Amino acid sequence: MIRALREMGAVRSDRVAEVFRAVPRHWFTPGAPLDKAYAPRDAVHMKHDEQGRPISTVSSPQLQGSMLEQADIQPGMSALEIGSGGVNAAMMSWLTGPEGRVVTVDIDPDVTARARQLLDAAGYQRVQVVLADADNGVPEHASYDRIIVTVGAWDIPPAWVEQLAPGGRLVVPLRMRGLTRSLELVREGNHLVSRSSLMCGFVAMQGAGANGGQMLPIRDGKAELQFDDGWPGPERPALEGALDTSRVDAWSAVMVGGMESLDLLQLRLATTFSGFGRLAADEDQRPVLVEQGCIFFDSAVALPDSFAYLVARRSAGGSELGVHAFGPHAQDLAEAMVEQIQVWDQRYRGGPDPDFAIWPRDTPDDELPDGLVIDKRRCRISISWPPTTNRPHPHNIPK
């Protein structure tokens, strides 16, 4: 497992490799087969809700390793984990050493009881387990040199920022326009700035920090668009009959390989189009959405009466990216999305990532950097793309 994590780049330092050796994962995943507990890319689901959806997991080693590298926990530090499970708190405790302090907090009494039992059995009695809504942090043990959030956060509560010690670091999987990235954040003046970011996925936060977004049904709910931060505009889009219009197909002449991540492309679309959302559809809608031999991705953009989504068609050299669209303004929307696919290919493919910053909720617009601003309940998030020059990519189809 550790060798695989190093090859993936999830583990880069000897200290993080050693903490994986020192804390046996299977102690914290009772009932899971060993090959599942130690699968580098797999999370282990520990609790489900009434609909069978996971609400408590032990994160994958790949994600744990990446976030521990982001946190850079040193001996003697005070650290807070938001979202308990046991194994991550044990690893944090090993990294802080006997002179350090680790607090782990969760809103679910079943989760905290299990974490307490497993930590004690594994010899990590000094980890403090707190049952509380982490929206308020854990003020009685503040301040913290490191705060690691291990549930999907839609917002950044002021308490998390206030409880950071000077020079502290917050590592949080933050959901922005339906896309979640683990941000390594440090204080700069009155706000936080990102030093690194990586694509990830987590179960959603419960309690005061929960946010379910908005669902827009299409064709009697057999397809739907999901919007993370409310409707794209002042009024709810009207797309119920859109799939009954003629589909518009547009192709970008940009090729991708089978294992290439489209994370930055999705982020580029999300920061360019105010109507960015995620498309979900029943299997019987696939013939309407794509032709045989094509695939569609859940990245979508909506106007009040039209919507479009990212697709790919396979060929001998890989897959060509394109856009399918429905509605009265399908052609214009498809062409605009294709243009952004080409911008991603020419300027941002393979990096650089945009810069993320977390600002107080009352920050005036003229104090924010250029780029997209997402207003949450308790903060403002700015996402700014660095300037780049056009660069040819070998996967492009000759024009």
mmCIF file of C-alpha atoms in Angstrom:
data_model
loop_
_atom_site.group_PDB
_atom_site.id
_atom_site.type_symbol
_atom_site.label_atom_id
_atom_site.label_comp_id
_atom_site.label_asym_id
_atom_site.label_seq_id
_atom_site.Cartn_x
_atom_site.Cartn_y
_atom_site.Cartn_z
ATOM 1 C CA MET A 1 0.000 0.000 0.000
ATOM 2 C CA ILE A 2 2.732 2.469 0.974
ATOM 3 C CA ARG A 3 4.677 1.726 -2.193
ATOM 4 C CA ALA A 4 1.537 2.394 -4.254
ATOM 5 C CA LEU A 5 0.885 5.651 -2.378
ATOM 6 C CA ARG A 6 4.407 6.835 -3.133
ATOM 7 C CA GLU A 7 3.978 6.000 -6.814
ATOM 8 C CA MET A 8 0.702 7.970 -6.860
ATOM 9 C CA GLY A 9 2.378 10.961 -5.195
ATOM 10 C CA ALA A 10 -0.047 10.773 -2.269
ATOM 11 C CA VAL A 11 2.860 10.053 0.103
ATOM 12 C CA ARG A 12 5.971 12.156 -0.501
ATOM 13 C CA SER A 13 7.709 12.330 2.877
ATOM 14 C CA ASP A 14 9.297 9.623 5.011
ATOM 15 C CA ARG A 15 7.302 10.755 8.068
ATOM 16 C CA VAL A 16 3.934 10.182 6.397
ATOM 17 C CA ALA A 17 5.131 6.839 5.046
ATOM 18 C CA GLU A 18 6.222 5.865 8.549
ATOM 19 C CA VAL A 19 2.900 6.820 10.158
ATOM 20 C CA PHE A 20 1.118 4.466 7.753
ATOM 21 C CA ARG A 21 3.471 1.700 8.925
ATOM 22 C CA ALA A 22 2.963 2.572 12.585
ATOM 23 C CA VAL A 23 -0.863 2.720 12.702
ATOM 24 C CA PRO A 24 -2.501 -0.511 11.457
ATOM 25 C CA ARG A 25 -5.577 0.469 9.448
ATOM 26 C CA HIS A 26 -7.424 -2.804 10.000
ATOM 27 C CA TRP A 27 -7.746 -2.046 13.734
ATOM 28 C CA PHE A 28 -10.021 0.852 12.756
ATOM 29 C CA THR A 29 -12.071 -0.944 10.086
ATOM 30 C CA PRO A 30 -13.532 -3.882 12.025
ATOM 31 C CA GLY A 31 -15.299 -6.340 9.753
ATOM 32 C CA ALA A 32 -13.598 -5.153 6.560
ATOM 33 C CA PRO A 33 -11.384 -7.661 4.707
ATOM 34 C CA LEU A 34 -7.671 -6.861 4.868
ATOM 35 C CA ASP A 35 -7.454 -6.247 1.116
ATOM 36 C CA LYS A 36 -10.261 -3.684 1.431
ATOM 37 C CA ALA A 37 -8.764 -1.977 4.497
ATOM 38 C CA TYR A 38 -5.415 -1.587 2.728
ATOM 39 C CA ALA A 39 -6.643 -0.829 -0.809
ATOM 40 C CA PRO A 40 -4.869 2.462 -1.660
ATOM 41 C CA ARG A 41 -7.812 4.121 -3.400
ATOM 42 C CA ASP A 42 -10.737 2.718 -1.390
ATOM 43 C CA ALA A 43 -12.658 4.241 1.503
ATOM 44 C CA VAL A 44 -14.334 1.887 3.976
ATOM 45 C CA HIS A 45 -17.960 2.749 4.759
ATOM 46 C CA MET A 46 -18.695 2.429 8.471
ATOM 47 C CA LYS A 47 -22.257 3.799 8.775
ATOM 48 C CA HIS A 48 -25.166 4.417 6.356
ATOM 49 C CA ASP A 49 -28.340 6.496 6.554
ATOM 50 C CA GLU A 50 -31.895 5.209 6.054
ATOM 51 C CA GLN A 51 -31.489 5.405 2.250
ATOM 52 C CA GLY A 52 -28.287 3.366 2.335
ATOM 53 C CA ARG A 53 -25.979 6.322 1.667
ATOM 54 C CA PRO A 54 -22.667 6.361 3.570
ATOM 55 C CA ILE A 55 -22.531 8.988 6.318
ATOM 56 C CA SER A 56 -19.351 7.849 8.081
ATOM 57 C CA THR A 57 -16.292 6.425 6.350
ATOM 58 C CA VAL A 58 -12.636 5.700 6.868
ATOM 59 C CA SER A 59 -11.098 7.724 4.048
ATOM 60 C CA SER A 60 -8.944 6.062 1.411
ATOM 61 C CA PRO A 61 -5.215 5.842 2.168
ATOM 62 C CA GLN A 62 -4.582 7.932 -0.949
ATOM 63 C CA LEU A 63 -6.698 10.795 0.377
ATOM 64 C CA GLN A 64 -5.430 10.475 3.952
ATOM 65 C CA GLY A 65 -1.836 10.542 2.783
ATOM 66 C CA SER A 66 -2.389 13.570 0.555
ATOM 67 C CA MET A 67 -4.104 15.559 3.317
ATOM 68 C CA LEU A 68 -1.483 14.640 5.916
ATOM 69 C CA GLU A 69 1.165 15.870 3.494
ATOM 70 C CA GLN A 70 -0.790 19.112 3.111
ATOM 71 C CA ALA A 71 -1.073 19.491 6.896
ATOM 72 C CA ASP A 72 2.632 18.843 7.623
ATOM 73 C CA ILE A 73 1.989 17.986 11.297
ATOM 74 C CA GLN A 74 5.111 18.317 13.434
ATOM 75 C CA PRO A 75 5.977 16.940 16.900
ATOM 76 C CA GLY A 76 4.568 18.959 19.776
ATOM 77 C CA MET A 77 1.763 20.556 17.771
ATOM 78 C CA SER A 78 -1.872 20.902 18.812
ATOM 79 C CA ALA A 79 -4.213 19.494 16.148
ATOM 80 C CA LEU A 80 -7.973 19.278 15.629
ATOM 81 C CA GLU A 81 -9.723 16.741 13.421
ATOM 82 C CA ILE A 82 -13.282 17.600 12.332
ATOM 83 C CA GLY A 83 -15.096 14.369 11.488
ATOM 84 C CA SER A 84 -14.100 11.352 13.567
ATOM 85 C CA GLY A 85 -13.329 7.821 12.514
ATOM 86 C CA GLY A 86 -10.357 6.855 14.617
ATOM 87 C CA VAL A 87 -7.501 5.989 12.290
ATOM 88 C CA ASN A 88 -6.816 9.534 11.059
ATOM 89 C CA ALA A 89 -6.795 10.843 14.638
ATOM 90 C CA ALA A 90 -4.379 8.054 15.594
ATOM 91 C CA MET A 91 -2.087 9.027 12.714
ATOM 92 C CA MET A 92 -2.252 12.679 13.732
ATOM 93 C CA SER A 93 -1.416 11.697 17.315
ATOM 94 C CA TRP A 94 1.584 9.663 16.143
ATOM 95 C CA LEU A 95 2.797 12.680 14.145
ATOM 96 C CA THR A 96 2.400 15.150 17.038
ATOM 97 C CA GLY A 97 4.192 12.767 19.405
ATOM 98 C CA PRO A 98 3.843 12.500 23.195
ATOM 99 C CA GLU A 99 4.313 16.263 23.663
ATOM 100 C CA GLY A 100 1.539 17.098 21.183
ATOM 101 C CA ARG A 101 -2.230 17.111 21.520
ATOM 102 C CA VAL A 102 -4.967 15.838 19.199
ATOM 103 C CA VAL A 103 -8.705 16.504 19.504
ATOM 104 C CA THR A 104 -11.235 14.803 17.236
ATOM 105 C CA VAL A 105 -14.865 15.955 17.056
ATOM 106 C CA ASP A 106 -18.018 14.551 15.445
ATOM 107 C CA ILE A 107 -21.756 15.271 15.629
ATOM 108 C CA ASP A 108 -22.780 11.582 15.623
ATOM 109 C CA PRO A 109 -22.654 9.794 19.018
ATOM 110 C CA ASP A 110 -22.267 6.410 17.309
ATOM 111 C CA VAL A 111 -19.183 7.685 15.498
ATOM 112 C CA THR A 112 -17.550 9.233 18.569
ATOM 113 C CA ALA A 113 -18.275 6.124 20.679
ATOM 114 C CA ARG A 114 -16.686 3.901 18.041
ATOM 115 C CA ALA A 115 -13.704 6.241 17.694
ATOM 116 C CA ARG A 116 -13.144 6.272 21.462
ATOM 117 C CA GLN A 117 -13.302 2.488 21.676
ATOM 118 C CA LEU A 118 -10.953 1.908 18.736
ATOM 119 C CA LEU A 119 -8.440 4.568 19.800
ATOM 120 C CA ASP A 120 -8.255 3.112 23.309
ATOM 121 C CA ALA A 121 -7.809 -0.408 21.980
ATOM 122 C CA ALA A 122 -5.029 0.748 19.645
ATOM 123 C CA GLY A 123 -3.146 2.556 22.418
ATOM 124 C CA TYR A 124 -4.076 6.156 21.537
ATOM 125 C CA GLN A 125 -5.854 7.030 24.787
ATOM 126 C CA ARG A 126 -4.390 10.538 24.780
ATOM 127 C CA VAL A 127 -6.532 11.551 21.768
ATOM 128 C CA GLN A 128 -9.472 13.587 23.073
ATOM 129 C CA VAL A 129 -12.795 12.611 21.463
ATOM 130 C CA VAL A 130 -15.534 15.277 21.576
ATOM 131 C CA LEU A 131 -19.228 14.887 20.706
ATOM 132 C CA ALA A 132 -20.367 18.238 19.252
ATOM 133 C CA ASP A 133 -21.407 20.079 16.113
ATOM 134 C CA ALA A 134 -18.029 21.067 14.666
ATOM 135 C CA ASP A 135 -19.539 24.211 13.143
ATOM 136 C CA ASN A 136 -18.326 25.886 16.344
ATOM 137 C CA GLY A 137 -14.976 24.127 16.350
ATOM 138 C CA VAL A 138 -13.865 22.983 19.800
ATOM 139 C CA PRO A 139 -13.141 26.241 21.641
ATOM 140 C CA GLU A 140 -12.343 24.628 25.007
ATOM 141 C CA HIS A 141 -9.154 23.109 23.573
ATOM 142 C CA ALA A 142 -8.190 25.916 21.150
ATOM 143 C CA SER A 143 -5.961 27.147 19.668
ATOM 144 C CA TYR A 144 -4.736 24.644 17.075
ATOM 145 C CA ASP A 145 -1.611 24.597 14.962
ATOM 146 C CA ARG A 146 -3.395 22.338 12.495
ATOM 147 C CA ILE A 147 -7.058 21.726 11.707
ATOM 148 C CA ILE A 148 -7.918 18.878 9.332
ATOM 149 C CA VAL A 149 -11.522 18.533 8.169
ATOM 150 C CA THR A 150 -12.410 14.992 7.069
ATOM 151 C CA VAL A 151 -16.001 15.635 5.932
ATOM 152 C CA GLY A 152 -17.144 17.558 2.888
ATOM 153 C CA ALA A 153 -17.582 21.231 3.827
ATOM 154 C CA TRP A 154 -19.770 23.637 1.886
ATOM 155 C CA ASP A 155 -18.781 26.664 3.989
ATOM 156 C CA ILE A 156 -15.962 27.851 6.266
ATOM 157 C CA PRO A 157 -17.347 28.801 9.703
ATOM 158 C CA PRO A 158 -15.554 31.737 11.372
ATOM 159 C CA ALA A 159 -14.786 29.504 14.388
ATOM 160 C CA TRP A 160 -12.380 27.393 12.338
ATOM 161 C CA VAL A 161 -10.399 30.483 11.361
ATOM 162 C CA GLU A 162 -10.524 32.026 14.832
ATOM 163 C CA GLN A 163 -9.266 28.835 16.492
ATOM 164 C CA LEU A 164 -6.187 28.588 14.267
ATOM 165 C CA ALA A 165 -3.001 29.448 16.136
ATOM 166 C CA PRO A 166 -0.646 32.063 14.622
ATOM 167 C CA GLY A 167 1.103 30.383 11.725
ATOM 168 C CA GLY A 168 -1.532 27.631 11.765
ATOM 169 C CA ARG A 169 -2.867 25.692 8.814
ATOM 170 C CA LEU A 170 -6.381 24.550 7.860
ATOM 171 C CA VAL A 171 -6.794 21.576 5.502
ATOM 172 C CA VAL A 172 -10.392 21.317 4.344
ATOM 173 C CA PRO A 173 -12.261 19.534 1.508
ATOM 174 C CA LEU A 174 -14.317 22.520 0.347
ATOM 175 C CA ARG A 175 -17.228 22.138 -2.078
ATOM 176 C CA MET A 176 -17.411 24.910 -4.686
ATOM 177 C CA ARG A 177 -19.958 24.760 -7.504
ATOM 178 C CA GLY A 178 -20.405 21.054 -6.764
ATOM 179 C CA LEU A 179 -16.657 20.313 -7.060
ATOM 180 C CA THR A 180 -14.683 19.388 -3.943
ATOM 181 C CA ARG A 181 -11.010 20.189 -3.498
ATOM 182 C CA SER A 182 -8.854 19.698 -0.430
ATOM 183 C CA LEU A 183 -7.342 23.121 0.225
ATOM 184 C CA GLU A 184 -4.229 23.764 2.305
ATOM 185 C CA LEU A 185 -5.016 27.195 3.762
ATOM 186 C CA VAL A 186 -2.869 29.629 5.747
ATOM 187 C CA ARG A 187 -3.682 33.046 7.159
ATOM 188 C CA GLU A 188 -2.689 36.150 5.208
ATOM 189 C CA GLY A 189 -3.938 39.368 6.796
ATOM 190 C CA ASN A 190 -7.691 39.075 7.328
ATOM 191 C CA HIS A 191 -8.203 36.072 5.059
ATOM 192 C CA LEU A 192 -6.906 32.599 4.188
ATOM 193 C CA VAL A 193 -5.006 31.704 1.022
ATOM 194 C CA SER A 194 -4.359 28.302 -0.528
ATOM 195 C CA ARG A 195 -0.892 26.835 -0.792
ATOM 196 C CA SER A 196 -2.056 23.652 -2.507
ATOM 197 C CA SER A 197 -5.261 22.005 -3.672
ATOM 198 C CA LEU A 198 -6.271 18.548 -4.814
ATOM 199 C CA MET A 199 -9.441 16.942 -6.119
ATOM 200 C CA CYS A 200 -11.218 14.739 -3.587
ATOM 201 C CA GLY A 201 -14.585 13.474 -2.393
ATOM 202 C CA PHE A 202 -16.093 13.121 1.086
ATOM 203 C CA VAL A 203 -19.389 12.373 2.756
ATOM 204 C CA ALA A 204 -21.284 15.616 3.340
ATOM 205 C CA MET A 205 -21.166 17.531 6.596
ATOM 206 C CA GLN A 206 -24.138 17.274 8.942
ATOM 207 C CA GLY A 207 -25.512 19.796 11.405
ATOM 208 C CA ALA A 208 -25.347 23.574 11.014
ATOM 209 C CA GLY A 209 -22.838 23.321 8.168
ATOM 210 C CA ALA A 210 -24.996 21.067 5.986
ATOM 211 C CA ASN A 211 -26.161 22.244 2.556
ATOM 212 C CA GLY A 212 -28.077 20.099 0.101
ATOM 213 C CA GLY A 213 -28.075 22.421 -2.908
ATOM 214 C CA GLN A 214 -30.898 22.647 -5.448
ATOM 215 C CA MET A 215 -32.237 19.945 -7.776
ATOM 216 C CA LEU A 216 -33.840 20.828 -11.125
ATOM 217 C CA PRO A 217 -35.791 17.922 -12.680
ATOM 218 C CA ILE A 218 -35.793 17.376 -16.439
ATOM 219 C CA ARG A 219 -38.238 15.020 -18.191
ATOM 220 C CA ASP A 220 -40.236 14.060 -15.092
ATOM 221 C CA GLY A 221 -37.121 13.646 -12.999
ATOM 222 C CA LYS A 222 -35.506 11.016 -15.230
ATOM 223 C CA ALA A 223 -32.696 13.535 -15.600
ATOM 224 C CA GLU A 224 -31.822 16.388 -13.289
ATOM 225 C CA LEU A 225 -29.384 19.226 -12.851
ATOM 226 C CA GLN A 226 -27.873 19.772 -9.426
ATOM 227 C CA PHE A 227 -26.806 23.272 -8.399
ATOM 228 C CA ASP A 228 -24.598 23.657 -5.360
ATOM 229 C CA ASP A 229 -25.087 27.358 -4.616
ATOM 230 C CA GLY A 230 -28.669 28.018 -5.695
ATOM 231 C CA TRP A 231 -30.164 28.696 -9.097
ATOM 232 C CA PRO A 232 -28.005 30.220 -11.847
ATOM 233 C CA GLY A 233 -29.811 33.542 -11.859
ATOM 234 C CA PRO A 234 -32.704 35.212 -10.065
ATOM 235 C CA GLU A 235 -35.315 32.717 -11.278
ATOM 236 C CA ARG A 236 -35.556 28.939 -11.411
ATOM 237 C CA PRO A 237 -34.677 27.697 -14.940
ATOM 238 C CA ALA A 238 -37.490 26.054 -16.937
ATOM 239 C CA LEU A 239 -35.937 22.982 -18.582
ATOM 240 C CA GLU A 240 -38.697 20.378 -18.323
ATOM 241 C CA GLY A 241 -39.178 20.157 -22.102
ATOM 242 C CA ALA A 242 -35.591 20.755 -23.132
ATOM 243 C CA LEU A 243 -34.789 17.094 -23.886
ATOM 244 C CA ASP A 244 -37.631 17.052 -26.423
ATOM 245 C CA THR A 245 -35.844 19.620 -28.607
ATOM 246 C CA SER A 246 -33.218 18.754 -31.212
ATOM 247 C CA ARG A 247 -29.823 18.007 -29.725
ATOM 248 C CA VAL A 248 -26.897 20.180 -30.816
ATOM 249 C CA ASP A 249 -23.460 18.516 -30.953
ATOM 250 C CA ALA A 250 -20.221 20.503 -30.985
ATOM 251 C CA TRP A 251 -16.683 19.072 -30.954
ATOM 252 C CA SER A 252 -13.496 20.699 -29.717
ATOM 253 C CA ALA A 253 -10.698 18.834 -31.589
ATOM 254 C CA VAL A 254 -9.106 18.319 -28.132
ATOM 255 C CA MET A 255 -8.064 14.738 -27.385
ATOM 256 C CA VAL A 256 -7.592 13.151 -23.964
ATOM 257 C CA GLY A 257 -6.175 9.828 -22.835
ATOM 258 C CA GLY A 258 -8.163 7.224 -20.951
ATOM 259 C CA MET A 259 -6.558 7.889 -17.540
ATOM 260 C CA GLU A 260 -6.203 11.659 -17.802
ATOM 261 C CA SER A 261 -7.929 13.694 -15.113
ATOM 262 C CA LEU A 262 -10.420 16.324 -16.269
ATOM 263 C CA ASP A 263 -10.448 17.972 -12.859
ATOM 264 C CA LEU A 264 -9.006 21.289 -14.017
ATOM 265 C CA LEU A 265 -11.303 21.358 -17.053
ATOM 266 C CA GLN A 266 -14.338 20.928 -14.809
ATOM 267 C CA LEU A 267 -13.033 23.669 -12.554
ATOM 268 C CA ARG A 268 -12.468 25.933 -15.551
ATOM 269 C CA LEU A 269 -16.081 25.450 -16.660
ATOM 270 C CA ALA A 270 -17.333 26.004 -13.109
ATOM 271 C CA THR A 271 -15.482 29.310 -12.787
ATOM 272 C CA THR A 272 -16.456 30.563 -16.248
ATOM 273 C CA PHE A 273 -20.206 29.852 -16.393
ATOM 274 C CA SER A 274 -22.561 31.099 -13.696
ATOM 275 C CA GLY A 275 -24.989 28.285 -14.522
ATOM 276 C CA PHE A 276 -22.527 25.458 -13.823
ATOM 277 C CA GLY A 277 -24.069 22.358 -12.259
ATOM 278 C CA ARG A 278 -23.945 18.562 -12.315
ATOM 279 C CA LEU A 279 -26.030 16.342 -14.616
ATOM 280 C CA ALA A 280 -27.524 13.064 -13.391
ATOM 281 C CA ALA A 281 -29.756 10.818 -15.508
ATOM 282 C CA ASP A 282 -31.441 7.431 -15.429
ATOM 283 C CA GLU A 283 -29.925 4.759 -17.632
ATOM 284 C CA ASP A 284 -32.900 4.832 -20.039
ATOM 285 C CA GLN A 285 -32.045 8.457 -20.892
ATOM 286 C CA ARG A 286 -28.576 7.603 -22.178
ATOM 287 C CA PRO A 287 -29.696 7.139 -25.847
ATOM 288 C CA VAL A 288 -31.099 10.680 -25.738
ATOM 289 C CA LEU A 289 -28.000 12.190 -24.138
ATOM 290 C CA VAL A 290 -25.275 10.489 -26.196
ATOM 291 C CA GLU A 291 -24.879 8.262 -29.216
ATOM 292 C CA GLN A 292 -23.413 4.783 -28.965
ATOM 293 C CA GLY A 293 -19.659 4.938 -28.504
ATOM 294 C CA CYS A 294 -19.829 8.259 -26.636
ATOM 295 C CA ILE A 295 -19.816 8.997 -22.920
ATOM 296 C CA PHE A 296 -21.149 11.978 -21.020
ATOM 297 C CA PHE A 297 -19.755 13.611 -17.916
ATOM 298 C CA ASP A 298 -21.787 15.245 -15.176
ATOM 299 C CA SER A 299 -20.328 18.723 -15.769
ATOM 300 C CA ALA A 300 -23.176 20.830 -17.167
ATOM 301 C CA VAL A 301 -24.123 24.464 -17.758
ATOM 302 C CA ALA A 302 -27.658 25.840 -17.685
ATOM 303 C CA LEU A 303 -29.377 28.934 -19.043
ATOM 304 C CA PRO A 304 -32.973 29.795 -18.120
ATOM 305 C CA ASP A 305 -34.248 27.706 -21.081
ATOM 306 C CA SER A 306 -31.287 25.599 -22.304
ATOM 307 C CA PHE A 307 -28.535 23.377 -20.963
ATOM 308 C CA ALA A 308 -25.343 21.708 -22.196
ATOM 309 C CA TYR A 309 -22.939 19.095 -20.862
ATOM 310 C CA LEU A 310 -19.469 17.707 -21.442
ATOM 311 C CA VAL A 311 -19.104 14.570 -23.619
ATOM 312 C CA ALA A 312 -16.387 12.528 -25.290
ATOM 313 C CA ARG A 313 -16.304 10.245 -28.341
ATOM 314 C CA ARG A 314 -13.762 7.465 -28.564
ATOM 315 C CA SER A 315 -11.329 7.087 -31.440
ATOM 316 C CA ALA A 316 -8.092 5.256 -32.138
ATOM 317 C CA GLY A 317 -6.038 8.090 -30.654
ATOM 318 C CA GLY A 318 -8.012 8.468 -27.433
ATOM 319 C CA SER A 319 -11.215 10.448 -26.895
ATOM 320 C CA GLU A 320 -12.250 13.788 -28.344
ATOM 321 C CA LEU A 321 -13.974 16.182 -25.975
ATOM 322 C CA GLY A 322 -17.158 17.913 -27.023
ATOM 323 C CA VAL A 323 -20.475 19.320 -25.850
ATOM 324 C CA HIS A 324 -24.098 18.288 -26.358
ATOM 325 C CA ALA A 325 -26.837 20.815 -25.744
ATOM 326 C CA PHE A 326 -30.639 21.130 -25.748
ATOM 327 C CA GLY A 327 -32.998 24.085 -25.820
ATOM 328 C CA PRO A 328 -33.550 27.300 -27.807
ATOM 329 C CA HIS A 329 -30.021 28.584 -27.120
ATOM 330 C CA ALA A 330 -28.269 25.226 -27.414
ATOM 331 C CA GLN A 331 -25.985 26.247 -30.289
ATOM 332 C CA ASP A 332 -24.586 29.340 -28.563
ATOM 333 C CA LEU A 333 -24.138 27.524 -25.264
ATOM 334 C CA ALA A 334 -22.389 24.551 -26.887
ATOM 335 C CA GLU A 335 -20.006 26.816 -28.785
ATOM 336 C CA ALA A 336 -19.175 28.784 -25.627
ATOM 337 C CA MET A 337 -18.371 25.584 -23.724
ATOM 338 C CA VAL A 338 -16.225 24.244 -26.566
ATOM 339 C CA GLU A 339 -14.264 27.492 -26.509
ATOM 340 C CA GLN A 340 -13.509 26.949 -22.821
ATOM 341 C CA ILE A 341 -12.400 23.359 -23.484
ATOM 342 C CA GLN A 342 -9.884 24.792 -25.935
ATOM 343 C CA VAL A 343 -8.781 27.462 -23.439
ATOM 344 C CA TRP A 344 -8.169 24.730 -20.866
ATOM 345 C CA ASP A 345 -6.207 22.698 -23.415
ATOM 346 C CA GLN A 346 -4.039 25.617 -24.523
ATOM 347 C CA ARG A 347 -3.431 27.314 -21.163
ATOM 348 C CA TYR A 348 -4.257 25.201 -18.113
ATOM 349 C CA ARG A 349 -3.995 21.542 -19.046
ATOM 350 C CA GLY A 350 -1.714 19.942 -16.477
ATOM 351 C CA GLY A 351 -1.630 23.148 -14.440
ATOM 352 C CA PRO A 352 -1.274 25.701 -13.085
ATOM 353 C CA ASP A 353 -4.141 25.463 -10.616
ATOM 354 C CA PRO A 354 -6.145 28.565 -9.766
ATOM 355 C CA ASP A 355 -5.575 30.428 -6.519
ATOM 356 C CA PHE A 356 -8.224 30.012 -3.812
ATOM 357 C CA ALA A 357 -8.826 32.437 -0.956
ATOM 358 C CA ILE A 358 -11.353 32.538 1.893
ATOM 359 C CA TRP A 359 -12.553 36.004 2.895
ATOM 360 C CA PRO A 360 -14.801 37.308 5.692
ATOM 361 C CA ARG A 361 -18.451 37.490 4.637
ATOM 362 C CA ASP A 362 -18.513 41.311 4.806
ATOM 363 C CA THR A 363 -15.470 41.838 2.554
ATOM 364 C CA PRO A 364 -16.313 44.514 -0.086
ATOM 365 C CA ASP A 365 -16.079 43.538 -3.753
ATOM 366 C CA ASP A 366 -13.287 46.043 -4.443
ATOM 367 C CA GLU A 367 -11.012 44.257 -1.943
ATOM 368 C CA LEU A 368 -11.346 40.910 -3.719
ATOM 369 C CA PRO A 369 -9.041 39.721 -6.515
ATOM 370 C CA ASP A 370 -10.173 39.283 -10.101
ATOM 371 C CA GLY A 371 -11.943 36.019 -10.854
ATOM 372 C CA LEU A 372 -14.980 34.136 -9.613
ATOM 373 C CA VAL A 373 -16.439 35.005 -6.209
ATOM 374 C CA ILE A 374 -18.732 32.463 -4.524
ATOM 375 C CA ASP A 375 -20.790 33.797 -1.637
ATOM 376 C CA LYS A 376 -21.421 31.297 1.134
ATOM 377 C CA ARG A 377 -23.345 31.896 4.354
ATOM 378 C CA ARG A 378 -20.291 32.758 6.442
ATOM 379 C CA CYS A 379 -17.522 33.540 3.976
ATOM 380 C CA ARG A 380 -16.674 34.602 0.431
ATOM 381 C CA ILE A 381 -14.478 32.421 -1.760
ATOM 382 C CA SER A 382 -12.378 33.849 -4.577
ATOM 383 C CA ILE A 383 -10.985 31.651 -7.348
ATOM 384 C CA SER A 384 -8.430 33.331 -9.621
ATOM 385 C CA TRP A 385 -6.649 31.764 -12.581
ATOM 386 C CA PRO A 386 -3.020 32.828 -13.062
ATOM 387 C CA PRO A 387 -2.030 34.369 -16.385
ATOM 388 C CA THR A 388 -0.560 31.892 -18.870
ATOM 389 C CA THR A 389 0.564 31.746 -22.475
ATOM 390 C CA ASN A 390 -0.865 29.465 -25.131
ATOM 391 C CA ARG A 391 0.996 26.192 -25.493
ATOM 392 C CA PRO A 392 0.398 23.387 -27.998
ATOM 393 C CA HIS A 393 -0.536 20.000 -26.610
ATOM 394 C CA PRO A 394 0.466 16.735 -28.331
ATOM 395 C CA HIS A 395 -3.013 15.262 -27.960
ATOM 396 C CA ASN A 396 -4.607 17.938 -30.141
ATOM 397 C CA ILE A 397 -6.098 16.893 -33.457
ATOM 398 C CA PRO A 398 -4.401 18.914 -36.254
ATOM 399 C CA LYS A 399 -6.766 21.678 -37.290
#
